[in-house]
Coordinates of C-alpha atoms in Angstrom, one line a residue:
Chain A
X9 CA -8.9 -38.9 27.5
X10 CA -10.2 -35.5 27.6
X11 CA -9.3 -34.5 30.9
X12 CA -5.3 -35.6 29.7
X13 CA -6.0 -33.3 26.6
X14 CA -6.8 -30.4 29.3
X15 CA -4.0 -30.7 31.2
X16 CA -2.2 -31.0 28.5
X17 CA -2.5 -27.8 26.7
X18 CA -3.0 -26.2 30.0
X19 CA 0.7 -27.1 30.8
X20 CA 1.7 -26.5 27.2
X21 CA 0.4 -22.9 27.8
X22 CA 1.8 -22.5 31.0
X23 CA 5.6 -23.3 30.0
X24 CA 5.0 -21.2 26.4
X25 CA 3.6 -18.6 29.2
X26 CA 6.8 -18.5 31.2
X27 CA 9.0 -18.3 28.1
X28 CA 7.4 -15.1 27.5
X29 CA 7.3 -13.3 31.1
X30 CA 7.6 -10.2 29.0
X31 CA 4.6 -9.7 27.1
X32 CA 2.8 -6.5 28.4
X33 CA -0.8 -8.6 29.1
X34 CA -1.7 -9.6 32.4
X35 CA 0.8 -8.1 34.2
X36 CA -0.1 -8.4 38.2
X37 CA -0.7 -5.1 39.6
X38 CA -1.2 -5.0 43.4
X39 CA -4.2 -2.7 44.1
X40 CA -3.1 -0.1 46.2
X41 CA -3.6 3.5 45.5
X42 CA -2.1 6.0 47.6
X43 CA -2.3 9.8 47.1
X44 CA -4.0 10.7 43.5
X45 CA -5.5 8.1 41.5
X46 CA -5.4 10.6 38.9
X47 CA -2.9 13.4 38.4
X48 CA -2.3 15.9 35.0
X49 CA -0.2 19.1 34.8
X50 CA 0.2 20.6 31.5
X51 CA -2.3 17.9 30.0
X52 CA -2.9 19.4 26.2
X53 CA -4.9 16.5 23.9
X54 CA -7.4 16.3 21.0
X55 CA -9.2 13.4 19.7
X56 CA -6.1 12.1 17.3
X57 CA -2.5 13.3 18.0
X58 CA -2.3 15.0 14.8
X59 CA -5.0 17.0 15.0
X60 CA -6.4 19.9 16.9
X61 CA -6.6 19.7 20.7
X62 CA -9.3 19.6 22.5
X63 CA -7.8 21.0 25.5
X64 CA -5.0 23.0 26.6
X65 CA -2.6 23.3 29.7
X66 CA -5.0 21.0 32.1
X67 CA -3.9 20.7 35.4
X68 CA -5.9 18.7 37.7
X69 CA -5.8 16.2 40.8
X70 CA -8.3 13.6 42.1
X71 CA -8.0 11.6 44.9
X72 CA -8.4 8.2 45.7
X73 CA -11.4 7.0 46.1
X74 CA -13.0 10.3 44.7
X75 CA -16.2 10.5 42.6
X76 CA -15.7 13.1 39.7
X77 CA -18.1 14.2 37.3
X78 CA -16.9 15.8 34.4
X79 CA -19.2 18.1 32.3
X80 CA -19.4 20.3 29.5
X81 CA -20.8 20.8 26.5
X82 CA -20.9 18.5 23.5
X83 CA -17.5 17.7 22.0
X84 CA -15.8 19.7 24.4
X85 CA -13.6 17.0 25.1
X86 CA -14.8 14.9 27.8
X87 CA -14.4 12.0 26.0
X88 CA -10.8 12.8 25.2
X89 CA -10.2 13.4 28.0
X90 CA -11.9 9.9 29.1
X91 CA -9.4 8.2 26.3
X92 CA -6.3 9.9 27.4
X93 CA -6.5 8.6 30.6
X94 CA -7.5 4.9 29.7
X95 CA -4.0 4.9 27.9
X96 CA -6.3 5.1 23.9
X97 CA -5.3 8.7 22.6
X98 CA -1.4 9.6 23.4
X99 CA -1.6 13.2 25.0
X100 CA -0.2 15.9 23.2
X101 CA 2.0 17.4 26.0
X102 CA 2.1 17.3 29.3
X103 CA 2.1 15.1 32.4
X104 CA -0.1 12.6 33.1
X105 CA -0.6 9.8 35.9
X106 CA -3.0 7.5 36.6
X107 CA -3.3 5.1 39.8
X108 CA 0.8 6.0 39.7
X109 CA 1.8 5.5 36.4
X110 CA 1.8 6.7 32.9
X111 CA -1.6 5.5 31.3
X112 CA -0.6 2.6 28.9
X113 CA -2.4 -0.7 27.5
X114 CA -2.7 -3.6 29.7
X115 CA -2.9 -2.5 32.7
X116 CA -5.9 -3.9 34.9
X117 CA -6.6 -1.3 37.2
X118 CA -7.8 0.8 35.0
X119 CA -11.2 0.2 33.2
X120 CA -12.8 2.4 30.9
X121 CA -16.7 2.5 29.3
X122 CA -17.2 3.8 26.3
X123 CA -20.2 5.8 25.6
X124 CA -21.0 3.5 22.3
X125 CA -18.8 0.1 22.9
X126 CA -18.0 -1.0 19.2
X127 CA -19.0 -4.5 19.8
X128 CA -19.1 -7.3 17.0
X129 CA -22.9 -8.0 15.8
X130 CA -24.4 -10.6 16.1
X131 CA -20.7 -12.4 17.8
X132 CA -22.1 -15.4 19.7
X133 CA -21.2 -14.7 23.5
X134 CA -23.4 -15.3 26.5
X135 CA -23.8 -12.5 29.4
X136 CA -21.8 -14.9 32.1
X137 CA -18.9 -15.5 29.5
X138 CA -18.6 -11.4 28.6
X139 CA -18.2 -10.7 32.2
X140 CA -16.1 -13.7 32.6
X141 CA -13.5 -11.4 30.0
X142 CA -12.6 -8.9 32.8
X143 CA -11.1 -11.8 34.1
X144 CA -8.6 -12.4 31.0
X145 CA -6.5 -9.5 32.8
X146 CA -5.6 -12.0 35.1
X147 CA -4.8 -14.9 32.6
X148 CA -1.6 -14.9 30.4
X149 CA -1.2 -16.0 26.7
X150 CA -2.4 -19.6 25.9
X151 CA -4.2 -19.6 29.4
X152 CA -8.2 -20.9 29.4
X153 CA -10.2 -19.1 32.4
X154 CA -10.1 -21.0 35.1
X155 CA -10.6 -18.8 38.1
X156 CA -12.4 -15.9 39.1
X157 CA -15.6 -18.2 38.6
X158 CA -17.1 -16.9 42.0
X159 CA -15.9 -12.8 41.3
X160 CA -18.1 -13.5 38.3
X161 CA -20.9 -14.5 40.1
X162 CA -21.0 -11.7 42.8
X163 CA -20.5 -9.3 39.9
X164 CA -23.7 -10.7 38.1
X165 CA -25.7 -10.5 41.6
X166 CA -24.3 -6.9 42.7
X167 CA -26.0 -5.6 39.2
X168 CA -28.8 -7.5 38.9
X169 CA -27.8 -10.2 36.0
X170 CA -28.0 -13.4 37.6
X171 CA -31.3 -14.5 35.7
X172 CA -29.6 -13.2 32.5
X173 CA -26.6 -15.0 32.6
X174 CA -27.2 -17.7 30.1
X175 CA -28.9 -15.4 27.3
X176 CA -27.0 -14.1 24.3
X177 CA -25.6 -10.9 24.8
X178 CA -27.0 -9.4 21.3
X179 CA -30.3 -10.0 23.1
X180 CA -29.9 -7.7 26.0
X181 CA -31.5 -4.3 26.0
X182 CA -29.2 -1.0 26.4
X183 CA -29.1 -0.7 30.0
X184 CA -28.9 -4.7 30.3
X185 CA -25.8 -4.4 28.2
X186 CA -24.2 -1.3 30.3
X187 CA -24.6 -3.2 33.1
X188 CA -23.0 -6.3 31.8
X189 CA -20.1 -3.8 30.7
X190 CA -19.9 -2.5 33.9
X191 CA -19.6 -6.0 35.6
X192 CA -16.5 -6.8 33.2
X193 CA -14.9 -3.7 34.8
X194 CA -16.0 -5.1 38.4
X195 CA -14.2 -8.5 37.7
X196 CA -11.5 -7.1 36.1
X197 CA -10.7 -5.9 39.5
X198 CA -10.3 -2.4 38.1
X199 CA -9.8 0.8 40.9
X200 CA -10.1 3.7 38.3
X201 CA -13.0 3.5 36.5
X202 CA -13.4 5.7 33.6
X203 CA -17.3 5.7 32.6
X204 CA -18.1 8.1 29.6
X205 CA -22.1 9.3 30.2
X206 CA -23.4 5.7 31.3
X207 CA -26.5 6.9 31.8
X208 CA -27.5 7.7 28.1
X209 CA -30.3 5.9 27.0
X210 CA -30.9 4.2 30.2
X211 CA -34.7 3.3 32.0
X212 CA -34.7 4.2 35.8
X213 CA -34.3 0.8 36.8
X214 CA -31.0 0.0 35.0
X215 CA -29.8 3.6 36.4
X216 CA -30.6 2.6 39.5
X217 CA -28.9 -0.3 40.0
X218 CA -26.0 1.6 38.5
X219 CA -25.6 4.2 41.0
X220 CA -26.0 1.8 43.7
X221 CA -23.0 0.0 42.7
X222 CA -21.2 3.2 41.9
X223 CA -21.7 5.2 44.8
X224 CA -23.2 2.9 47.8
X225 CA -20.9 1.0 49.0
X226 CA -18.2 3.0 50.4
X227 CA -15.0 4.2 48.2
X228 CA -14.0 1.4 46.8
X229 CA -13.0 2.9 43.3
X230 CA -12.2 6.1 41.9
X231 CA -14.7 6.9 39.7
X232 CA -14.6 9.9 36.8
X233 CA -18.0 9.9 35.0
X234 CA -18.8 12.4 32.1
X235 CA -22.5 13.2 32.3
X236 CA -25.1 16.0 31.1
X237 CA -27.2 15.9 34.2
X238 CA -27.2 18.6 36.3
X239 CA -29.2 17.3 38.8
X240 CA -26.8 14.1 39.5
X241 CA -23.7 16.9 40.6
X242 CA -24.8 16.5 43.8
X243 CA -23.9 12.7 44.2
X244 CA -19.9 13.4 43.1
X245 CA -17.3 14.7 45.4
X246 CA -15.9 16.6 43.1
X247 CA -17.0 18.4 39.4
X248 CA -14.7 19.0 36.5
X249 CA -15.9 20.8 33.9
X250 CA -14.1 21.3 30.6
X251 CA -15.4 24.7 28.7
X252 CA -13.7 26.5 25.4
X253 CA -10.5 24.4 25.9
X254 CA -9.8 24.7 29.4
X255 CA -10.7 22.4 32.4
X256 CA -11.3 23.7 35.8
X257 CA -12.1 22.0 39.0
X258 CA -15.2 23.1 40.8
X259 CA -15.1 21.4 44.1
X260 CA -12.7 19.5 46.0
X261 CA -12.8 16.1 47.9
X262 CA -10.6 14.8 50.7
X263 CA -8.6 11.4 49.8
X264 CA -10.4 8.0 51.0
X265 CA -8.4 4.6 50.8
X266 CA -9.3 1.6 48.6
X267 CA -11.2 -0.5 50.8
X268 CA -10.3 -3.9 49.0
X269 CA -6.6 -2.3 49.1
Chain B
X3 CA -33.7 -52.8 0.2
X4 CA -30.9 -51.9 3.3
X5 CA -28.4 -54.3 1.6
X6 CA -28.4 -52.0 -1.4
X7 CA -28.0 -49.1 0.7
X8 CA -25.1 -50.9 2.6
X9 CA -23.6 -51.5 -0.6
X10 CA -23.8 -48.1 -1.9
X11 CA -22.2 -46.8 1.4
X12 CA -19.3 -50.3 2.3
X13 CA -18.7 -50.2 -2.0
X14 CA -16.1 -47.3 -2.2
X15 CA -14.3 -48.2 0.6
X16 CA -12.9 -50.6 -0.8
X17 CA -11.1 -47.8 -3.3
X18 CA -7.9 -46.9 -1.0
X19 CA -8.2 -43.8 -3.2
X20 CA -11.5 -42.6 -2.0
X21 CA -10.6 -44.1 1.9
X22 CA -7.8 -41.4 1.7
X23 CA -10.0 -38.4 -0.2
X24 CA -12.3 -39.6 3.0
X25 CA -9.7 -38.5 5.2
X26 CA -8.4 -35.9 3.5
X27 CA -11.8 -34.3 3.5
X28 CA -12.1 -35.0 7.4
X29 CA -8.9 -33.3 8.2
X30 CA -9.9 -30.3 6.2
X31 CA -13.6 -29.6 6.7
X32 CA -12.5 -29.5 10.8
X33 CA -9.6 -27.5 10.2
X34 CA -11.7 -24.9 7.5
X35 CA -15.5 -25.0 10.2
X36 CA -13.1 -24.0 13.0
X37 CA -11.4 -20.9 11.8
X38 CA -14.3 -20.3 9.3
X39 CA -15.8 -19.4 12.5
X40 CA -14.0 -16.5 13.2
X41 CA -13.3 -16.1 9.5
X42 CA -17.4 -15.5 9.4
X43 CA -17.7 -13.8 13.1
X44 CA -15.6 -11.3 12.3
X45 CA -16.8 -10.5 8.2
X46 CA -13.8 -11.7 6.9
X47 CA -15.4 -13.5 4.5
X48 CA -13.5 -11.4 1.0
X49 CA -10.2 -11.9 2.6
X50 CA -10.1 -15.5 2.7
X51 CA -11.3 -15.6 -0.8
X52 CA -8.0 -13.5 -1.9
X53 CA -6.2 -15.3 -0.1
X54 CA -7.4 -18.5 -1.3
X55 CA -7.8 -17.5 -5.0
X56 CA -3.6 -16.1 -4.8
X57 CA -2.5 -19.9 -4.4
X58 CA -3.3 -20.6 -8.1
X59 CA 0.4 -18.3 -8.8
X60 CA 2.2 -19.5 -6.1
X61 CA 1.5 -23.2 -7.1
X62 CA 1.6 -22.6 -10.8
X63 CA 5.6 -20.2 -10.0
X64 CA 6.1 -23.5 -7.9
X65 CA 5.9 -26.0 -10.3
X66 CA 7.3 -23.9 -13.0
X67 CA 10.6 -23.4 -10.8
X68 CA 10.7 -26.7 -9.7
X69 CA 9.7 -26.4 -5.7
X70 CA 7.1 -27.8 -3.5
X71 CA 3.5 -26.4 -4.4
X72 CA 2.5 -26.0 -0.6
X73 CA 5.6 -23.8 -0.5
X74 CA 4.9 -21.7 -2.9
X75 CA 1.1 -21.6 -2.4
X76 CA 1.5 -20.4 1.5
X77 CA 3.7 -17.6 0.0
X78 CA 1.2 -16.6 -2.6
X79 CA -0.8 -16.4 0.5
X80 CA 0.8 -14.9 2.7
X81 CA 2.2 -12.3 0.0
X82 CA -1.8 -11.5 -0.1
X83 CA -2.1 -11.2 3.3
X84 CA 0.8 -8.6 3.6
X85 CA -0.1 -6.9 0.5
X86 CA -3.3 -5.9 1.4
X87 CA -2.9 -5.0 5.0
X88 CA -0.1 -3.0 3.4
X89 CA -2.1 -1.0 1.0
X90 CA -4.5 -0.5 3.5
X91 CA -2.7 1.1 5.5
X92 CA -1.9 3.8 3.2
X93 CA -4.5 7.1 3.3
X94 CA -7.1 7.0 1.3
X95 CA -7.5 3.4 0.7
X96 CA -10.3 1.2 2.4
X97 CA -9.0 -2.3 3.3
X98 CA -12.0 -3.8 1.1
X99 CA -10.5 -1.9 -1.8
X100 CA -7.0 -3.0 -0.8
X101 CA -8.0 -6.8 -1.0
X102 CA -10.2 -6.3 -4.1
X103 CA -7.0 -4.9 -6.0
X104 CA -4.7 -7.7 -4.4
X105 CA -7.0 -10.3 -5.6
X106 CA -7.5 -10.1 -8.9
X107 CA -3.5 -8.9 -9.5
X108 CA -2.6 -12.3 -7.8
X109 CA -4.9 -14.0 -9.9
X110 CA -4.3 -12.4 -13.3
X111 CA -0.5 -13.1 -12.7
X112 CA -1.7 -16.7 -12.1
X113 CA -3.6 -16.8 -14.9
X114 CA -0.5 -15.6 -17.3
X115 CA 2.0 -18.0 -15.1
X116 CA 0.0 -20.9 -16.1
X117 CA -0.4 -19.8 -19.9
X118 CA 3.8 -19.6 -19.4
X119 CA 3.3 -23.4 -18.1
X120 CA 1.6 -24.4 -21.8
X121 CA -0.8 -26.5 -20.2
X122 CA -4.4 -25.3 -18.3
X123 CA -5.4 -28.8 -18.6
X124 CA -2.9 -29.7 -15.7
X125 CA -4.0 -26.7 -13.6
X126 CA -8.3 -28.0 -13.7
X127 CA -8.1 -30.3 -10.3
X128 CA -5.7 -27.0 -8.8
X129 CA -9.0 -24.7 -9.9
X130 CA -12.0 -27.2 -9.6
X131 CA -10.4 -29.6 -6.8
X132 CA -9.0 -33.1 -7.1
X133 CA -9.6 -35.0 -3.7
X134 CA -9.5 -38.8 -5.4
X135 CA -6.0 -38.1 -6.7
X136 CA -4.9 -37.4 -2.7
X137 CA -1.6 -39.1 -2.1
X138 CA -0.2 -40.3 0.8
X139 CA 2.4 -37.1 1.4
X140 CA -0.6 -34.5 0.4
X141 CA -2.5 -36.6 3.4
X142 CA 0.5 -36.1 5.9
X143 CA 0.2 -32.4 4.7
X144 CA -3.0 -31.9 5.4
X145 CA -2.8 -33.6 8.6
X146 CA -0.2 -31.5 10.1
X147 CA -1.8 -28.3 8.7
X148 CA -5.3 -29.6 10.6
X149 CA -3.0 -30.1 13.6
X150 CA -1.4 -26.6 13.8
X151 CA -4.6 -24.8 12.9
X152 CA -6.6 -26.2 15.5
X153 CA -3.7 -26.3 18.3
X154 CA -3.3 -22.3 17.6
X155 CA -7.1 -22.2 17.7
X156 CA -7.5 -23.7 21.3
X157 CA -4.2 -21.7 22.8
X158 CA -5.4 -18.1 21.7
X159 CA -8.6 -19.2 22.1
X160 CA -9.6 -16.2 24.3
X161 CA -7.4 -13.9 22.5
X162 CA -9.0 -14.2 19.5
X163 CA -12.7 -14.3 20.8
X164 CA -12.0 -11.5 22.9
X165 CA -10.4 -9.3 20.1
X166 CA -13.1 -10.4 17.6
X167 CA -16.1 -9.2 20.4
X168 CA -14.7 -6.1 21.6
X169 CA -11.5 -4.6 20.0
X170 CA -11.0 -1.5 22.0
X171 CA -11.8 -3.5 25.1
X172 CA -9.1 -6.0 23.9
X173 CA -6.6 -3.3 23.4
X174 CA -6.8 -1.6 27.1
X175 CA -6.3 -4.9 28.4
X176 CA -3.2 -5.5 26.4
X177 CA -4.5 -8.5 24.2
X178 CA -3.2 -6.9 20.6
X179 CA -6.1 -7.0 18.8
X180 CA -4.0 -6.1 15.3
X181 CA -1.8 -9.0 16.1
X182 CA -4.5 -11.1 16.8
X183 CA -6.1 -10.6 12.9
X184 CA -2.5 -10.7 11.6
X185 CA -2.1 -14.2 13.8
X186 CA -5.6 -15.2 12.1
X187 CA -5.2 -14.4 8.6
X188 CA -1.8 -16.3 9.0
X189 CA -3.8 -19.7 9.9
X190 CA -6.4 -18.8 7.0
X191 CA -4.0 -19.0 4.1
X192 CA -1.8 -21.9 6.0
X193 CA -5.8 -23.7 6.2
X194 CA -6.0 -22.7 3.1
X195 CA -3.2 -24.3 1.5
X196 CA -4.0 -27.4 2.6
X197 CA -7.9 -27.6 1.6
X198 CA -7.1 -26.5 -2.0
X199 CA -6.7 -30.4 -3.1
X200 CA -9.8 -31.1 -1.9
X201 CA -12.6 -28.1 -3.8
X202 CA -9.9 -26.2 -5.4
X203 CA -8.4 -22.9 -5.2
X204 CA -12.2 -21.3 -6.8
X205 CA -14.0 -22.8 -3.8
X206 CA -12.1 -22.9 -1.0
X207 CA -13.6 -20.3 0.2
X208 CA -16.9 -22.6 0.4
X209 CA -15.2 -24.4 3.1
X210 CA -14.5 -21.8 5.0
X211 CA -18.1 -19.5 5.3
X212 CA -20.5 -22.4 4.5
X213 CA -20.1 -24.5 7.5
X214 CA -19.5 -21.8 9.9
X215 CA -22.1 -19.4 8.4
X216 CA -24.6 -22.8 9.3
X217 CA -22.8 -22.9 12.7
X218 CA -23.5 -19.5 13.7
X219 CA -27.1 -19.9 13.0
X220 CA -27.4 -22.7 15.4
X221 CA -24.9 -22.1 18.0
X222 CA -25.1 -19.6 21.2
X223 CA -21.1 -19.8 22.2
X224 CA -17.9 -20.0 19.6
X225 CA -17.2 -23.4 20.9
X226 CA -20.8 -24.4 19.8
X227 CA -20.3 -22.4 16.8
X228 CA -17.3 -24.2 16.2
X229 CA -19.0 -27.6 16.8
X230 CA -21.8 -27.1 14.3
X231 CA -19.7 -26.1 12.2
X232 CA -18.0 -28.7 11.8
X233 CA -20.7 -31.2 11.7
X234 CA -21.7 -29.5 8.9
X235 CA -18.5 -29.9 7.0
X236 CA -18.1 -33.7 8.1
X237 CA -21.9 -34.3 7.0
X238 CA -21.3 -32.1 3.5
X239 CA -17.6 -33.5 2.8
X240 CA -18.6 -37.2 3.2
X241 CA -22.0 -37.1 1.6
X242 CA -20.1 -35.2 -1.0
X243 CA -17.3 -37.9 -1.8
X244 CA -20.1 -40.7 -2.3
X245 CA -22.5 -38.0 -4.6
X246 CA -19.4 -37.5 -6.9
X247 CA -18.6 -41.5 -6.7
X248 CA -21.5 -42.4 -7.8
X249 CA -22.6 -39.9 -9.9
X250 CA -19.3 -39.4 -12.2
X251 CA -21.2 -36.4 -13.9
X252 CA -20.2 -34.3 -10.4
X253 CA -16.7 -34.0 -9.6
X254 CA -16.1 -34.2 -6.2
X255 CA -14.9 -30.3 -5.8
X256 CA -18.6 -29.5 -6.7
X257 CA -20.2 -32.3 -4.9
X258 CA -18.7 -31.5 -1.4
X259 CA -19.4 -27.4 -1.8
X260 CA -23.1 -28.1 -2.5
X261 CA -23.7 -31.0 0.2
X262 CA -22.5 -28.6 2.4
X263 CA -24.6 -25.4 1.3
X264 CA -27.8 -28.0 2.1
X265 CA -27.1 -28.2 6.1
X266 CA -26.9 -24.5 5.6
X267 CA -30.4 -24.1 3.8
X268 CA -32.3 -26.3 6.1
X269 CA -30.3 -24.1 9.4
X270 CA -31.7 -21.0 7.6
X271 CA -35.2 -22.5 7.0
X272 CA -35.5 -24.4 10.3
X273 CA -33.1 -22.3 12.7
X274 CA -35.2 -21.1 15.8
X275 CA -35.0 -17.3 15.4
X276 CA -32.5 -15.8 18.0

């Protein structure tokens, strides 16, 4: 009786699904990134659209496959800049692309960590089921999850959740929670990631396991990561620093291809 | 000793008034624990007491113009509903104060609709509740109020969780998290409409935070949330009906809201701590 039930409204979602093919959520992106991942000319943004800008006239390129470190001082803009490109603040002016197109909502080759998620308190979720979310860019209206059951798992494993999988997510400690965050983006099957100073209030171990997925295991994703820490430079390909209003690129990197591509 | 007990329980159902108010209070108590849920989840707990409270003038306009009270009572709602996401949206006006002021303006014009009507004593089982005097057609209401509510719940199931975890997330990925709360305050007054025959348009709101604010102490997922919830409800809404049978000094309204606040005490007293 319940298995009919399942099918049921599984149906019933699909053929409400195909009614609606034009819904901007879950469109199918094939991941393949040619050229820049990331491209501005002109790029002039503040925090809100109406207010002042943060910066002015950026022009900048990063490559695919590129690790990028963005610094500067507090509220210089990095996180704007971070926002802008996830598609969250509308520039002011210019040009901006990212993995080929205009940064918009809904698009799941882009992923973005916030330096302070605003998550709901207390919302009753376990670890497996928030990374299980990434996987809702692949799912239309109406659908349940029903695959990406194993991209979860090797997500959990590559940052060291497994044994936390079952606990409540409210119950995971800073770092436990980035990581969890960080897997979403993973399963999401995101190429761009945008990760705004993950580091912040993170123990050595939870930082470890981090980098390690970031940064050892070939290029598989673009990744642009605000940070304070001058000693990490050296890990990126490439440093952007945003000062008084003005971004300039300190060091350059040679394209890599996606290696999932 | 048990054949007293038997008789206390088999007696009323011989009553085809209280078999229906049984069923009546089934359908709602799911339909009110499921979105209460989310309704509780996501703090939403003042907005579904406007919106609940601004069916007393769209029943009492409804009557007085000579249309269907569920009619007029969903608009009343939903009226609320757009009213304060309206006036919140304005500068300089918090959305709690927006509801606040849309709350008591629905209910004052209530108030002076039914003094236009002549008659409060008509208008006590629309405050207070009047599950006995169910009829058939309020039953088929209710029903395929229950049936909506929980078929929108299970499609936008993940929608709505994911929007009610982790908005911003939600928006990047395209999921519309202001749709989403429009979407749910839209199945709060329609759930709302249909419980009000069964505590009244004062304690609805009962029905929607009690069970779920019990659920969400005892469960670890929304689904279990969900299911706890609405335990809670059938436990508090049946034990309710036979308290008020057979102790006519309770009316029923009364009688369901507090057998329903007791699952919530001993979840609060006993709950392992999370």
């Amino acid at each position: 009786m319940s298995r009919f039930w399942t099918r049921f409204t599984r149906q019933l979602g699909d053929a409400v699904f195909a009614l609606l093919p034009t819904l901007p959520y879950a469109r199918p992106e094939k991941p393949v990134c040619a050229g820049d991942a990331v491209f501005a000319r002109g790029l002039t943004a503040g925090a809100r659209t109406d207010g002042p800008a943060a910066f002015r006239d950026a022009d900048f390129s990063i490559p695919c496959g590129c690790r990028t470190a963005l610094i500067g001082p507090n509220g210089s803009g990095k996180s704007t800049l971070l926002r802008v490109l996830a598609g969250l603040v509308p520039p002011q002016s210019g040009e901006v692309r990212v993995a080929g197109f205009a940064p918009a909502l809904g698009r799941s080759r882009v992923a973005y960590l916030a330096q302070r998620p605003q998550l709901t308190e207390g919302f009753p979720l376990i670890v497996r089921r928030l990374v299980q979310m990434g996987t809702y860019a692949h799912h239309g209206w109406f659908e349940e999850c029903r695959h990406g059951d194993e991209a979860v798992d090797q997500a959990l494993a590559r940052l060291g959740l497994t044994e936390l999988a079952d606990r409540p997510v409210h119950a995971l400690s800073g770092g436990q929670l980035q990581r969890a965050l960080l897997a979403r983006a993973f399963v999401q099957g995101a190429e761009v990631l945008l990760l705004d100073e993950p580091y912040a209030a993170l123990d050595a171990a939870s930082r470890e396991i981090i980098e390690r997925f970031l940064f050892e295991q070939g290029h598989a994703f673009t990744v642009m990561m605000a940070t304070h820490d001058p000693a990490d430079l050296a890990r990126f390909d490439r440093v952007l620093e945003i000062r008084a209003g003005a971004v300039t690129t300190r060091h350059a990197c040679a394209g890599h291809d996606h290696r999932h591509a | 000793m048990t054949t007293a007990m038997l008789e206390l329980l088999l007696e009323p159902l011989s009553e085809p008034f209280f078999v229906r108010a049984l069923v009546a209070v089934a359908l709602g108590g799911v339909t009110c624990a499921c979105l209460g849920a989310y309704v509780v989840l996501r703090r939403m707990a003042f907005v579904s007491t406007a919106l609940t409270h601004s069916i007393l003038p769209g029943v009492v306009g409804a009557l007085l113009l000579g249309f269907s009270p569920y009619l007029g009572a969903l608009a009343a709602a939903l009226l609320t509903a757009g009213g304060a996401a309206w006036l919140a949206s304005r500068k300089g006006s918090s959305e709690d104060s927006a509801i606040g002021v849309m709350l008591s303006v629905m209910f004052a014009a209530g108030v002076a609709l039914m003094q236009q009507a002549n008659s409060w004593r008509d208008f006590a089982g629309l405050l207070f509740g009047s599950v006995v005097a169910v009829g058939a057609e309020d039953l088929a209401v209710i029903a395929a109020t229950a049936a909506g509510v929980l078929f929108g719940l299970r499609a936008l199931h993940k929608e709505l969780e994911l929007a009610s975890f982790d908005e911003e997330y939600a928006s990047l990925l395209g999921a519309r998290p202001a749709l989403m709360r429009m979407v749910l305050l839209a199945l709060v007054a329609l759930g709302a409409v249909s419980c009000v025959r069964l505590v009244g348009a004062l304690l609805t709101t009962a029905l929607f935070v009690i069970p779920a604010a019990t659920g969400v102490l005892l469960g670890r997922t929304v689904p279990q949330v969900m299911a706890w919830g609405v335990g809670c409800a059938l436990a508090g809404g049946v034990s309710g009906l036979y308290l008020s049978y057979h102790l006519p000094a309770v009316p029923s309204g009364a009688g369901i809201v507090l057998c329903c606040a007791l699952p919530y005490l001993l979840a609060r007293l006993f709950a392992p701590r999370r």
